[in-house]
Amino acid sequence: MTETEAAKGFVRGSGDGRFTLDGVGVGLVTCFDAHFPDLAARAAADGCRVLVASSLYGEEGGREARATLFPILARDNGLYVLLANHAGQSGPYNGCGLSGIWGPGGEVLAVSEGTESALVPAELAVRAA
């Protein structure tokens, strides 16, 4: 990785982000990647049971994405979907918080209603593959 690439914070990888935690496959998406449904579908096809999205949505797009995009990704792929959204100022952006967790049927399991930093706990009934 070059110094310029490192300064960007994220660089293009050579494959999909995956890891296994206690025998459970977890897929990763970063920010706008969540808007490409094939990434969640590939995670499910690879045996992942959980999809974790790290994002920075502002007030306008954040509420809409939480209400539509993330429940659909969960339901259409049978995944638990966890959204960790930035809260507060980050350079020229103002993250709206609103992190949440959805079950494999698209149901809301836990949400953060405030725009401040918050912990969004939920118990997931996930079994190892």
mmCIF file with all atom_site columns, C-alpha atoms in Angstrom:
data_model
loop_
_atom_site.group_PDB
_atom_site.id
_atom_site.type_symbol
_atom_site.label_atom_id
_atom_site.label_alt_id
_atom_site.label_comp_id
_atom_site.label_asym_id
_atom_site.label_entity_id
_atom_site.label_seq_id
_atom_site.pdbx_PDB_ins_code
_atom_site.Cartn_x
_atom_site.Cartn_y
_atom_site.Cartn_z
_atom_site.occupancy
_atom_site.B_iso_or_equiv
_atom_site.pdbx_formal_charge
_atom_site.auth_seq_id
_atom_site.auth_comp_id
_atom_site.auth_asym_id
_atom_site.auth_atom_id
_atom_site.pdbx_PDB_model_num
ATOM 1   C CA . MET A 1 1   ? 0.000   0.000   0.000  1.00 0.00 ? 1   MET A CA 1
ATOM 2   C CA . THR A 1 2   ? 1.364   3.396   -0.941 1.00 0.00 ? 2   THR A CA 1
ATOM 3   C CA . GLU A 1 3   ? 1.371   6.391   1.406  1.00 0.00 ? 3   GLU A CA 1
ATOM 4   C CA . THR A 1 4   ? -1.325  8.032   -0.745 1.00 0.00 ? 4   THR A CA 1
ATOM 5   C CA . GLU A 1 5   ? -3.534  4.928   -0.499 1.00 0.00 ? 5   GLU A CA 1
ATOM 6   C CA . ALA A 1 6   ? -3.072  4.780   3.256  1.00 0.00 ? 6   ALA A CA 1
ATOM 7   C CA . ALA A 1 7   ? -4.127  8.435   3.588  1.00 0.00 ? 7   ALA A CA 1
ATOM 8   C CA . LYS A 1 8   ? -7.489  7.620   1.956  1.00 0.00 ? 8   LYS A CA 1
ATOM 9   C CA . GLY A 1 9   ? -8.419  5.273   4.803  1.00 0.00 ? 9   GLY A CA 1
ATOM 10  C CA . PHE A 1 10  ? -9.771  2.563   2.501  1.00 0.00 ? 10  PHE A CA 1
ATOM 11  C CA . VAL A 1 11  ? -8.183  0.924   -0.508 1.00 0.00 ? 11  VAL A CA 1
ATOM 12  C CA . ARG A 1 12  ? -9.567  -1.521  -3.037 1.00 0.00 ? 12  ARG A CA 1
ATOM 13  C CA . GLY A 1 13  ? -9.093  -5.115  -2.047 1.00 0.00 ? 13  GLY A CA 1
ATOM 14  C CA . SER A 1 14  ? -8.777  -8.240  -4.140 1.00 0.00 ? 14  SER A CA 1
ATOM 15  C CA . GLY A 1 15  ? -11.908 -9.986  -2.830 1.00 0.00 ? 15  GLY A CA 1
ATOM 16  C CA . ASP A 1 16  ? -15.019 -9.689  -0.724 1.00 0.00 ? 16  ASP A CA 1
ATOM 17  C CA . GLY A 1 17  ? -14.595 -8.908  2.977  1.00 0.00 ? 17  GLY A CA 1
ATOM 18  C CA . ARG A 1 18  ? -15.277 -12.000 5.090  1.00 0.00 ? 18  ARG A CA 1
ATOM 19  C CA . PHE A 1 19  ? -14.332 -13.437 8.439  1.00 0.00 ? 19  PHE A CA 1
ATOM 20  C CA . THR A 1 20  ? -15.562 -16.161 10.769 1.00 0.00 ? 20  THR A CA 1
ATOM 21  C CA . LEU A 1 21  ? -16.397 -15.520 14.424 1.00 0.00 ? 21  LEU A CA 1
ATOM 22  C CA . ASP A 1 22  ? -17.185 -18.534 16.609 1.00 0.00 ? 22  ASP A CA 1
ATOM 23  C CA . GLY A 1 23  ? -18.020 -20.523 13.484 1.00 0.00 ? 23  GLY A CA 1
ATOM 24  C CA . VAL A 1 24  ? -20.391 -17.872 12.083 1.00 0.00 ? 24  VAL A CA 1
ATOM 25  C CA . GLY A 1 25  ? -19.568 -16.327 8.698  1.00 0.00 ? 25  GLY A CA 1
ATOM 26  C CA . VAL A 1 26  ? -19.632 -12.525 8.614  1.00 0.00 ? 26  VAL A CA 1
ATOM 27  C CA . GLY A 1 27  ? -19.625 -10.411 5.463  1.00 0.00 ? 27  GLY A CA 1
ATOM 28  C CA . LEU A 1 28  ? -18.471 -6.789  5.388  1.00 0.00 ? 28  LEU A CA 1
ATOM 29  C CA . VAL A 1 29  ? -19.565 -3.772  3.369  1.00 0.00 ? 29  VAL A CA 1
ATOM 30  C CA . THR A 1 30  ? -18.218 -0.264  3.702  1.00 0.00 ? 30  THR A CA 1
ATOM 31  C CA . CYS A 1 31  ? -20.421 2.792   3.212  1.00 0.00 ? 31  CYS A CA 1
ATOM 32  C CA . PHE A 1 32  ? -21.860 2.947   -0.326 1.00 0.00 ? 32  PHE A CA 1
ATOM 33  C CA . ASP A 1 33  ? -20.989 -0.733  -0.953 1.00 0.00 ? 33  ASP A CA 1
ATOM 34  C CA . ALA A 1 34  ? -24.247 -1.578  0.848  1.00 0.00 ? 34  ALA A CA 1
ATOM 35  C CA . HIS A 1 35  ? -26.122 -0.143  -2.133 1.00 0.00 ? 35  HIS A CA 1
ATOM 36  C CA . PHE A 1 36  ? -24.896 -3.012  -4.329 1.00 0.00 ? 36  PHE A CA 1
ATOM 37  C CA . PRO A 1 37  ? -27.250 -5.905  -3.450 1.00 0.00 ? 37  PRO A CA 1
ATOM 38  C CA . ASP A 1 38  ? -24.981 -8.481  -5.079 1.00 0.00 ? 38  ASP A CA 1
ATOM 39  C CA . LEU A 1 39  ? -22.434 -7.993  -2.263 1.00 0.00 ? 39  LEU A CA 1
ATOM 40  C CA . ALA A 1 40  ? -24.971 -9.143  0.338  1.00 0.00 ? 40  ALA A CA 1
ATOM 41  C CA . ALA A 1 41  ? -26.119 -11.942 -1.974 1.00 0.00 ? 41  ALA A CA 1
ATOM 42  C CA . ARG A 1 42  ? -22.525 -13.158 -2.396 1.00 0.00 ? 42  ARG A CA 1
ATOM 43  C CA . ALA A 1 43  ? -22.021 -13.071 1.374  1.00 0.00 ? 43  ALA A CA 1
ATOM 44  C CA . ALA A 1 44  ? -25.117 -15.256 1.838  1.00 0.00 ? 44  ALA A CA 1
ATOM 45  C CA . ALA A 1 45  ? -24.005 -17.587 -0.976 1.00 0.00 ? 45  ALA A CA 1
ATOM 46  C CA . ASP A 1 46  ? -20.623 -17.943 0.759  1.00 0.00 ? 46  ASP A CA 1
ATOM 47  C CA . GLY A 1 47  ? -22.378 -19.117 3.920  1.00 0.00 ? 47  GLY A CA 1
ATOM 48  C CA . CYS A 1 48  ? -22.310 -15.858 5.869  1.00 0.00 ? 48  CYS A CA 1
ATOM 49  C CA . ARG A 1 49  ? -25.134 -15.401 8.352  1.00 0.00 ? 49  ARG A CA 1
ATOM 50  C CA . VAL A 1 50  ? -24.340 -11.780 9.269  1.00 0.00 ? 50  VAL A CA 1
ATOM 51  C CA . LEU A 1 51  ? -23.617 -8.689  7.170  1.00 0.00 ? 51  LEU A CA 1
ATOM 52  C CA . VAL A 1 52  ? -21.903 -5.746  8.879  1.00 0.00 ? 52  VAL A CA 1
ATOM 53  C CA . ALA A 1 53  ? -22.096 -2.310  7.234  1.00 0.00 ? 53  ALA A CA 1
ATOM 54  C CA . SER A 1 54  ? -19.905 0.560   8.369  1.00 0.00 ? 54  SER A CA 1
ATOM 55  C CA . SER A 1 55  ? -21.258 3.808   6.928  1.00 0.00 ? 55  SER A CA 1
ATOM 56  C CA . LEU A 1 56  ? -21.503 7.564   7.125  1.00 0.00 ? 56  LEU A CA 1
ATOM 57  C CA . TYR A 1 57  ? -25.042 8.592   6.232  1.00 0.00 ? 57  TYR A CA 1
ATOM 58  C CA . GLY A 1 58  ? -26.234 12.129  6.802  1.00 0.00 ? 58  GLY A CA 1
ATOM 59  C CA . GLU A 1 59  ? -29.680 13.081  8.035  1.00 0.00 ? 59  GLU A CA 1
ATOM 60  C CA . GLU A 1 60  ? -31.293 12.959  4.570  1.00 0.00 ? 60  GLU A CA 1
ATOM 61  C CA . GLY A 1 61  ? -30.014 9.611   3.313  1.00 0.00 ? 61  GLY A CA 1
ATOM 62  C CA . GLY A 1 62  ? -29.615 7.953   6.703  1.00 0.00 ? 62  GLY A CA 1
ATOM 63  C CA . ARG A 1 63  ? -33.265 7.735   7.653  1.00 0.00 ? 63  ARG A CA 1
ATOM 64  C CA . GLU A 1 64  ? -34.259 6.483   4.205  1.00 0.00 ? 64  GLU A CA 1
ATOM 65  C CA . ALA A 1 65  ? -31.490 3.851   4.040  1.00 0.00 ? 65  ALA A CA 1
ATOM 66  C CA . ARG A 1 66  ? -32.366 2.578   7.498  1.00 0.00 ? 66  ARG A CA 1
ATOM 67  C CA . ALA A 1 67  ? -36.046 2.328   6.608  1.00 0.00 ? 67  ALA A CA 1
ATOM 68  C CA . THR A 1 68  ? -35.588 0.653   3.225  1.00 0.00 ? 68  THR A CA 1
ATOM 69  C CA . LEU A 1 69  ? -32.124 -0.562  2.197  1.00 0.00 ? 69  LEU A CA 1
ATOM 70  C CA . PHE A 1 70  ? -30.985 -2.482  5.272  1.00 0.00 ? 70  PHE A CA 1
ATOM 71  C CA . PRO A 1 71  ? -34.246 -4.355  5.990  1.00 0.00 ? 71  PRO A CA 1
ATOM 72  C CA . ILE A 1 72  ? -34.382 -5.391  2.318  1.00 0.00 ? 72  ILE A CA 1
ATOM 73  C CA . LEU A 1 73  ? -30.787 -6.663  2.380  1.00 0.00 ? 73  LEU A CA 1
ATOM 74  C CA . ALA A 1 74  ? -31.648 -8.700  5.478  1.00 0.00 ? 74  ALA A CA 1
ATOM 75  C CA . ARG A 1 75  ? -34.917 -10.119 4.119  1.00 0.00 ? 75  ARG A CA 1
ATOM 76  C CA . ASP A 1 76  ? -33.771 -10.841 0.562  1.00 0.00 ? 76  ASP A CA 1
ATOM 77  C CA . ASN A 1 77  ? -30.633 -12.667 1.718  1.00 0.00 ? 77  ASN A CA 1
ATOM 78  C CA . GLY A 1 78  ? -31.736 -14.230 5.010  1.00 0.00 ? 78  GLY A CA 1
ATOM 79  C CA . LEU A 1 79  ? -28.994 -12.351 6.863  1.00 0.00 ? 79  LEU A CA 1
ATOM 80  C CA . TYR A 1 80  ? -28.723 -10.486 10.103 1.00 0.00 ? 80  TYR A CA 1
ATOM 81  C CA . VAL A 1 81  ? -27.685 -6.983  9.048  1.00 0.00 ? 81  VAL A CA 1
ATOM 82  C CA . LEU A 1 82  ? -25.813 -4.663  11.396 1.00 0.00 ? 82  LEU A CA 1
ATOM 83  C CA . LEU A 1 83  ? -25.403 -0.995  10.478 1.00 0.00 ? 83  LEU A CA 1
ATOM 84  C CA . ALA A 1 84  ? -22.807 1.040   12.337 1.00 0.00 ? 84  ALA A CA 1
ATOM 85  C CA . ASN A 1 85  ? -23.382 4.593   11.127 1.00 0.00 ? 85  ASN A CA 1
ATOM 86  C CA . HIS A 1 86  ? -21.175 7.515   12.060 1.00 0.00 ? 86  HIS A CA 1
ATOM 87  C CA . ALA A 1 87  ? -22.650 10.101  14.438 1.00 0.00 ? 87  ALA A CA 1
ATOM 88  C CA . GLY A 1 88  ? -21.472 13.706  14.345 1.00 0.00 ? 88  GLY A CA 1
ATOM 89  C CA . GLN A 1 89  ? -19.021 15.688  12.288 1.00 0.00 ? 89  GLN A CA 1
ATOM 90  C CA . SER A 1 90  ? -16.396 13.972  10.139 1.00 0.00 ? 90  SER A CA 1
ATOM 91  C CA . GLY A 1 91  ? -14.593 16.447  7.915  1.00 0.00 ? 91  GLY A CA 1
ATOM 92  C CA . PRO A 1 92  ? -17.209 18.071  5.674  1.00 0.00 ? 92  PRO A CA 1
ATOM 93  C CA . TYR A 1 93  ? -19.833 15.419  6.555  1.00 0.00 ? 93  TYR A CA 1
ATOM 94  C CA . ASN A 1 94  ? -22.280 15.223  9.441  1.00 0.00 ? 94  ASN A CA 1
ATOM 95  C CA . GLY A 1 95  ? -23.245 11.628  10.229 1.00 0.00 ? 95  GLY A CA 1
ATOM 96  C CA . CYS A 1 96  ? -26.766 11.183  11.586 1.00 0.00 ? 96  CYS A CA 1
ATOM 97  C CA . GLY A 1 97  ? -26.153 8.145   13.800 1.00 0.00 ? 97  GLY A CA 1
ATOM 98  C CA . LEU A 1 98  ? -29.255 5.962   13.446 1.00 0.00 ? 98  LEU A CA 1
ATOM 99  C CA . SER A 1 99  ? -27.362 2.659   13.656 1.00 0.00 ? 99  SER A CA 1
ATOM 100 C CA . GLY A 1 100 ? -29.477 -0.481  13.706 1.00 0.00 ? 100 GLY A CA 1
ATOM 101 C CA . ILE A 1 101 ? -29.798 -4.247  13.527 1.00 0.00 ? 101 ILE A CA 1
ATOM 102 C CA . TRP A 1 102 ? -32.251 -6.223  11.375 1.00 0.00 ? 102 TRP A CA 1
ATOM 103 C CA . GLY A 1 103 ? -33.188 -9.896  11.509 1.00 0.00 ? 103 GLY A CA 1
ATOM 104 C CA . PRO A 1 104 ? -33.159 -12.306 8.554  1.00 0.00 ? 104 PRO A CA 1
ATOM 105 C CA . GLY A 1 105 ? -36.818 -11.515 7.847  1.00 0.00 ? 105 GLY A CA 1
ATOM 106 C CA . GLY A 1 106 ? -36.112 -7.776  7.651  1.00 0.00 ? 106 GLY A CA 1
ATOM 107 C CA . GLU A 1 107 ? -37.555 -7.079  11.094 1.00 0.00 ? 107 GLU A CA 1
ATOM 108 C CA . VAL A 1 108 ? -35.984 -4.380  13.267 1.00 0.00 ? 108 VAL A CA 1
ATOM 109 C CA . LEU A 1 109 ? -34.178 -5.921  16.244 1.00 0.00 ? 109 LEU A CA 1
ATOM 110 C CA . ALA A 1 110 ? -32.560 -2.769  17.639 1.00 0.00 ? 110 ALA A CA 1
ATOM 111 C CA . VAL A 1 111 ? -32.119 0.856   16.597 1.00 0.00 ? 111 VAL A CA 1
ATOM 112 C CA . SER A 1 112 ? -30.499 4.051   17.774 1.00 0.00 ? 112 SER A CA 1
ATOM 113 C CA . GLU A 1 113 ? -32.978 6.897   17.446 1.00 0.00 ? 113 GLU A CA 1
ATOM 114 C CA . GLY A 1 114 ? -30.593 9.656   18.467 1.00 0.00 ? 114 GLY A CA 1
ATOM 115 C CA . THR A 1 115 ? -27.956 11.403  16.440 1.00 0.00 ? 115 THR A CA 1
ATOM 116 C CA . GLU A 1 116 ? -25.329 11.013  19.163 1.00 0.00 ? 116 GLU A CA 1
ATOM 117 C CA . SER A 1 117 ? -22.891 8.124   19.507 1.00 0.00 ? 117 SER A CA 1
ATOM 118 C CA . ALA A 1 118 ? -24.659 5.125   21.010 1.00 0.00 ? 118 ALA A CA 1
ATOM 119 C CA . LEU A 1 119 ? -24.296 1.413   21.591 1.00 0.00 ? 119 LEU A CA 1
ATOM 120 C CA . VAL A 1 120 ? -27.051 -0.604  19.887 1.00 0.00 ? 120 VAL A CA 1
ATOM 121 C CA . PRO A 1 121 ? -27.201 -3.997  21.621 1.00 0.00 ? 121 PRO A CA 1
ATOM 122 C CA . ALA A 1 122 ? -29.166 -6.994  20.381 1.00 0.00 ? 122 ALA A CA 1
ATOM 123 C CA . GLU A 1 123 ? -28.974 -10.721 20.881 1.00 0.00 ? 123 GLU A CA 1
ATOM 124 C CA . LEU A 1 124 ? -28.729 -12.631 17.599 1.00 0.00 ? 124 LEU A CA 1
ATOM 125 C CA . ALA A 1 125 ? -29.918 -16.227 17.360 1.00 0.00 ? 125 ALA A CA 1
ATOM 126 C CA . VAL A 1 126 ? -27.147 -17.223 14.954 1.00 0.00 ? 126 VAL A CA 1
ATOM 127 C CA . ARG A 1 127 ? -25.810 -20.761 14.743 1.00 0.00 ? 127 ARG A CA 1
ATOM 128 C CA . ALA A 1 128 ? -22.465 -21.780 13.364 1.00 0.00 ? 128 ALA A CA 1
ATOM 129 C CA . ALA A 1 129 ? -22.530 -23.371 9.925  1.00 0.00 ? 129 ALA A CA 1
#
